[in-house]
Amino acid sequence: MDSYATAAQVYVAGLVFARVGAMVMLMPGIGDDSVPPRIRLSFALLMALLLTPLVQNTVGGVPTSVGGLWGQVIHEILIGLMIGSVLKLFFTAMSTAGEVISMQTTLSFAQTTNPSMGQSSTAVATFLSMLGLTLIMATDLHHLFIGAIVKSYDLFPFSRAVPVNDAATLAVRTVADSFSLGVQLAAPVIVFSLVFNLAVGLVGRVMPAFQIFFVASPLSVILGLSLLALSLGGIAMVWTDRYRDLLLIFN
């Protein structure tokens, strides 16, 4: 083994792979369930091999005990999970917007498999999730993912303890911001639904014998989806800017 790599080099590479692997498993796009695990592991291994020479001078000596070794590995995994989880949680803003739009346009019953979430969701939520993933790749935001992996060794060096309290606060704030952004993205359809339902209710009171359900349901779907189509450009720009701001925190 010494003819290929020393014990210290193998130790550093293992620590780097632990952090990078945890981040890659949760990153949007690369970490989706639709991506085969071998591809994700291969990407994480390649990144670890590239980063090991850059950070090997910041790592201390190899621990002399098994407990110290596992402590360092768990430390790196926790940091990787923390960063990857924040990036994954904010990505759910598009799914939240899709779910809200589906409820407002009576399309909640149209369920389909969401490749990015690994579970069933409404067709509109799946479409917006795929739109968000496409925007990440089209606007080169995935380059900031790689930058976040590299920069994490400056923000959270090997010798620094895992900031558990800060990580919990950041996770809670990310979930709140993600839900808030999802509702904001769906705001045009929410306003339309409110006005439309008030108008339908008024018509129903004025004309009790009129079969309002058979008229209102198709109109709600057609007008709601038309409004969604008109607002897609604004949704894409707002979400991309907010996600870029989040990624810049780790770069």
Short mmCIF file of C-alpha atoms in Angstrom, two decimals:
data_model
loop_
_atom_site.label_atom_id
_atom_site.label_comp_id
_atom_site.label_asym_id
_atom_site.label_seq_id
_atom_site.Cartn_x
_atom_site.Cartn_y
_atom_site.Cartn_z
CA MET A 1 0.00 0.00 0.00
CA ASP A 2 2.85 2.39 0.80
CA SER A 3 4.02 2.20 -2.81
CA TYR A 4 0.74 3.86 -3.90
CA ALA A 5 -0.28 6.05 -0.94
CA THR A 6 0.72 6.54 2.66
CA ALA A 7 -1.58 5.86 5.59
CA ALA A 8 -1.98 9.62 6.12
CA GLN A 9 -3.06 10.15 2.50
CA VAL A 10 -5.59 7.33 2.70
CA TYR A 11 -6.90 8.81 5.96
CA VAL A 12 -7.35 12.28 4.43
CA ALA A 13 -9.00 10.86 1.31
CA GLY A 14 -11.42 8.88 3.46
CA LEU A 15 -12.41 11.97 5.44
CA VAL A 16 -12.92 13.99 2.27
CA PHE A 17 -15.03 11.22 0.73
CA ALA A 18 -17.18 11.05 3.87
CA ARG A 19 -18.07 14.75 3.65
CA VAL A 20 -18.40 14.93 -0.14
CA GLY A 21 -20.41 11.72 -0.29
CA ALA A 22 -22.90 12.98 2.28
CA MET A 23 -23.34 16.24 0.36
CA VAL A 24 -23.71 14.54 -3.03
CA MET A 25 -26.36 12.15 -1.71
CA LEU A 26 -28.61 15.13 -0.84
CA MET A 27 -27.85 17.68 -3.55
CA PRO A 28 -30.68 18.47 -5.99
CA GLY A 29 -30.18 16.81 -9.34
CA ILE A 30 -27.13 14.71 -8.52
CA GLY A 31 -28.65 13.31 -5.34
CA ASP A 32 -32.08 12.49 -6.76
CA ASP A 33 -33.38 8.96 -6.36
CA SER A 34 -33.64 8.71 -10.14
CA VAL A 35 -29.82 8.88 -10.40
CA PRO A 36 -28.24 5.43 -9.92
CA PRO A 37 -26.26 5.11 -6.66
CA ARG A 38 -23.16 4.01 -8.58
CA ILE A 39 -23.09 7.28 -10.51
CA ARG A 40 -23.48 9.31 -7.32
CA LEU A 41 -20.75 7.35 -5.56
CA SER A 42 -18.46 7.64 -8.58
CA PHE A 43 -18.96 11.41 -8.68
CA ALA A 44 -18.29 11.67 -4.94
CA LEU A 45 -15.15 9.55 -5.28
CA LEU A 46 -13.89 11.67 -8.17
CA MET A 47 -14.47 14.88 -6.19
CA ALA A 48 -12.71 13.38 -3.18
CA LEU A 49 -9.66 12.47 -5.27
CA LEU A 50 -9.54 16.02 -6.66
CA LEU A 51 -9.94 17.74 -3.28
CA THR A 52 -7.61 15.56 -1.22
CA PRO A 53 -4.35 17.25 -2.40
CA LEU A 54 -5.88 20.68 -1.68
CA VAL A 55 -6.85 20.01 1.94
CA GLN A 56 -4.37 17.39 3.11
CA ASN A 57 -2.16 20.01 4.78
CA THR A 58 -5.02 21.14 7.03
CA VAL A 59 -5.62 17.68 8.52
CA GLY A 60 -3.86 16.53 11.63
CA GLY A 61 -2.22 13.19 12.15
CA VAL A 62 -3.96 9.85 11.94
CA PRO A 63 -5.79 9.08 15.23
CA THR A 64 -4.20 6.39 17.30
CA SER A 65 -7.52 4.92 18.48
CA VAL A 66 -10.51 3.52 16.67
CA GLY A 67 -12.80 5.87 18.60
CA GLY A 68 -10.87 8.93 17.42
CA LEU A 69 -10.98 7.68 13.83
CA TRP A 70 -14.73 7.12 13.89
CA GLY A 71 -15.21 10.47 15.59
CA GLN A 72 -13.52 12.25 12.68
CA VAL A 73 -15.53 10.29 10.12
CA ILE A 74 -18.83 11.09 11.86
CA HIS A 75 -17.75 14.75 12.10
CA GLU A 76 -17.29 14.94 8.33
CA ILE A 77 -20.53 13.09 7.58
CA LEU A 78 -22.52 15.47 9.80
CA ILE A 79 -21.08 18.53 8.10
CA GLY A 80 -21.85 17.08 4.66
CA LEU A 81 -25.40 16.21 5.70
CA MET A 82 -25.90 19.69 7.13
CA ILE A 83 -24.92 21.50 3.93
CA GLY A 84 -26.65 19.03 1.62
CA SER A 85 -29.87 19.12 3.66
CA VAL A 86 -30.07 22.92 3.51
CA LEU A 87 -29.69 22.88 -0.28
CA LYS A 88 -32.27 20.12 -0.59
CA LEU A 89 -34.78 21.76 1.75
CA PHE A 90 -34.82 25.06 -0.12
CA PHE A 91 -35.35 23.22 -3.39
CA THR A 92 -38.77 22.11 -2.10
CA ALA A 93 -40.08 25.67 -2.61
CA MET A 94 -41.07 24.73 -6.16
CA SER A 95 -42.92 21.63 -4.96
CA THR A 96 -44.73 23.72 -2.35
CA ALA A 97 -45.80 26.20 -5.02
CA GLY A 98 -47.03 23.33 -7.21
CA GLU A 99 -49.05 21.80 -4.39
CA VAL A 100 -50.69 25.14 -3.56
CA ILE A 101 -51.51 25.78 -7.22
CA SER A 102 -52.98 22.29 -7.55
CA MET A 103 -55.27 22.84 -4.58
CA GLN A 104 -56.44 26.18 -5.93
CA THR A 105 -57.17 24.80 -9.41
CA THR A 106 -58.82 21.53 -8.25
CA LEU A 107 -55.95 19.48 -9.72
CA SER A 108 -54.88 17.84 -6.47
CA PHE A 109 -56.27 14.50 -7.66
CA ALA A 110 -53.82 14.40 -10.61
CA GLN A 111 -50.96 12.50 -8.95
CA THR A 112 -47.70 11.44 -10.57
CA THR A 113 -44.25 10.30 -9.46
CA ASN A 114 -41.83 13.12 -8.71
CA PRO A 115 -38.32 11.96 -9.69
CA SER A 116 -36.59 14.64 -7.60
CA MET A 117 -38.56 13.88 -4.42
CA GLY A 118 -38.83 10.11 -4.80
CA GLN A 119 -42.56 10.06 -4.02
CA SER A 120 -45.92 10.82 -5.56
CA SER A 121 -47.03 14.43 -5.86
CA THR A 122 -49.40 16.46 -7.98
CA ALA A 123 -48.67 16.89 -11.66
CA VAL A 124 -48.14 20.64 -11.25
CA ALA A 125 -45.68 20.13 -8.37
CA THR A 126 -43.74 17.57 -10.41
CA PHE A 127 -43.62 19.94 -13.37
CA LEU A 128 -42.33 22.84 -11.25
CA SER A 129 -39.75 20.58 -9.59
CA MET A 130 -38.45 19.52 -12.99
CA LEU A 131 -38.47 23.18 -14.04
CA GLY A 132 -36.34 24.07 -11.02
CA LEU A 133 -33.87 21.29 -11.79
CA THR A 134 -33.68 22.42 -15.42
CA LEU A 135 -33.03 25.99 -14.31
CA ILE A 136 -30.19 24.84 -12.07
CA MET A 137 -28.45 23.14 -14.99
CA ALA A 138 -29.29 25.83 -17.58
CA THR A 139 -28.07 28.74 -15.43
CA ASP A 140 -24.90 26.92 -14.28
CA LEU A 141 -25.98 26.94 -10.64
CA HIS A 142 -24.62 23.41 -10.38
CA HIS A 143 -21.16 24.98 -10.59
CA LEU A 144 -21.92 26.68 -7.29
CA PHE A 145 -22.65 23.23 -5.84
CA ILE A 146 -19.07 22.25 -6.56
CA GLY A 147 -17.90 25.60 -5.18
CA ALA A 148 -19.84 24.92 -1.99
CA ILE A 149 -18.06 21.58 -1.59
CA VAL A 150 -14.65 23.24 -1.91
CA LYS A 151 -15.52 26.26 0.25
CA SER A 152 -16.91 24.05 3.01
CA TYR A 153 -13.35 23.23 4.07
CA ASP A 154 -12.74 26.93 4.76
CA LEU A 155 -16.06 27.41 6.58
CA PHE A 156 -15.91 24.13 8.50
CA PRO A 157 -12.30 22.95 8.79
CA PHE A 158 -11.40 19.54 10.15
CA SER A 159 -10.46 20.94 13.54
CA ARG A 160 -13.72 22.83 14.11
CA ALA A 161 -16.57 21.19 16.02
CA VAL A 162 -19.88 20.64 14.27
CA PRO A 163 -22.06 23.75 14.88
CA VAL A 164 -25.14 21.80 15.92
CA ASN A 165 -27.12 24.78 17.24
CA ASP A 166 -26.34 26.91 14.19
CA ALA A 167 -27.21 24.01 11.88
CA ALA A 168 -30.60 23.51 13.57
CA THR A 169 -31.36 27.24 13.36
CA LEU A 170 -30.36 27.33 9.70
CA ALA A 171 -32.50 24.28 8.91
CA VAL A 172 -35.58 25.79 10.58
CA ARG A 173 -35.04 29.12 8.81
CA THR A 174 -34.54 27.34 5.48
CA VAL A 175 -37.80 25.41 5.85
CA ALA A 176 -39.66 28.61 6.73
CA ASP A 177 -38.13 30.53 3.82
CA SER A 178 -38.85 27.65 1.45
CA PHE A 179 -42.52 27.49 2.42
CA SER A 180 -42.83 31.28 2.30
CA LEU A 181 -41.24 31.41 -1.15
CA GLY A 182 -43.51 28.60 -2.40
CA VAL A 183 -46.62 30.52 -1.33
CA GLN A 184 -45.26 33.71 -2.91
CA LEU A 185 -44.63 31.92 -6.20
CA ALA A 186 -48.20 30.63 -6.17
CA ALA A 187 -49.64 34.04 -5.17
CA PRO A 188 -51.11 34.89 -8.63
CA VAL A 189 -53.10 31.67 -8.71
CA ILE A 190 -54.16 32.11 -5.08
CA VAL A 191 -55.53 35.59 -5.81
CA PHE A 192 -57.29 34.30 -8.92
CA SER A 193 -58.83 31.41 -6.99
CA LEU A 194 -60.09 33.74 -4.27
CA VAL A 195 -61.73 36.12 -6.75
CA PHE A 196 -63.09 33.26 -8.87
CA ASN A 197 -64.64 31.44 -5.91
CA LEU A 198 -66.25 34.65 -4.66
CA ALA A 199 -67.73 35.23 -8.11
CA VAL A 200 -68.98 31.64 -8.31
CA GLY A 201 -70.53 31.92 -4.87
CA LEU A 202 -72.28 35.13 -5.85
CA VAL A 203 -73.64 33.54 -9.03
CA GLY A 204 -74.82 30.55 -7.01
CA ARG A 205 -76.73 32.78 -4.63
CA VAL A 206 -78.30 34.83 -7.39
CA MET A 207 -79.22 31.79 -9.53
CA PRO A 208 -79.80 28.80 -7.19
CA ALA A 209 -81.12 26.57 -10.00
CA PHE A 210 -78.03 27.08 -12.14
CA GLN A 211 -75.67 24.06 -12.27
CA ILE A 212 -72.68 26.11 -11.18
CA PHE A 213 -70.39 23.13 -10.47
CA PHE A 214 -70.34 21.90 -14.08
CA VAL A 215 -69.42 25.37 -15.31
CA ALA A 216 -67.04 26.47 -12.57
CA SER A 217 -64.79 23.37 -12.44
CA PRO A 218 -63.61 23.48 -16.10
CA LEU A 219 -63.20 27.25 -15.95
CA SER A 220 -61.14 27.00 -12.75
CA VAL A 221 -58.75 24.52 -14.35
CA ILE A 222 -58.43 26.34 -17.69
CA LEU A 223 -58.02 29.83 -16.23
CA GLY A 224 -55.74 28.65 -13.42
CA LEU A 225 -53.37 26.83 -15.77
CA SER A 226 -53.44 29.77 -18.18
CA LEU A 227 -52.42 32.11 -15.37
CA LEU A 228 -49.68 29.67 -14.35
CA ALA A 229 -48.36 29.63 -17.91
CA LEU A 230 -48.29 33.44 -18.00
CA SER A 231 -46.45 33.64 -14.66
CA LEU A 232 -43.87 30.90 -15.33
CA GLY A 233 -41.24 33.42 -16.41
CA GLY A 234 -41.56 35.37 -13.17
CA ILE A 235 -41.59 32.18 -11.10
CA ALA A 236 -38.38 30.99 -12.78
CA MET A 237 -36.53 34.29 -12.28
CA VAL A 238 -37.55 34.76 -8.65
CA TRP A 239 -36.74 31.18 -7.67
CA THR A 240 -33.40 31.19 -9.48
CA ASP A 241 -32.32 34.43 -7.82
CA ARG A 242 -33.28 33.21 -4.35
CA TYR A 243 -31.55 29.86 -4.84
CA ARG A 244 -28.42 31.58 -6.13
CA ASP A 245 -28.37 33.78 -3.01
CA LEU A 246 -28.54 30.65 -0.85
CA LEU A 247 -25.68 28.99 -2.73
CA LEU A 248 -23.53 32.10 -2.44
CA ILE A 249 -23.65 31.75 1.35
CA PHE A 250 -21.55 28.58 1.02
CA ASN A 251 -19.21 30.01 -1.66
#
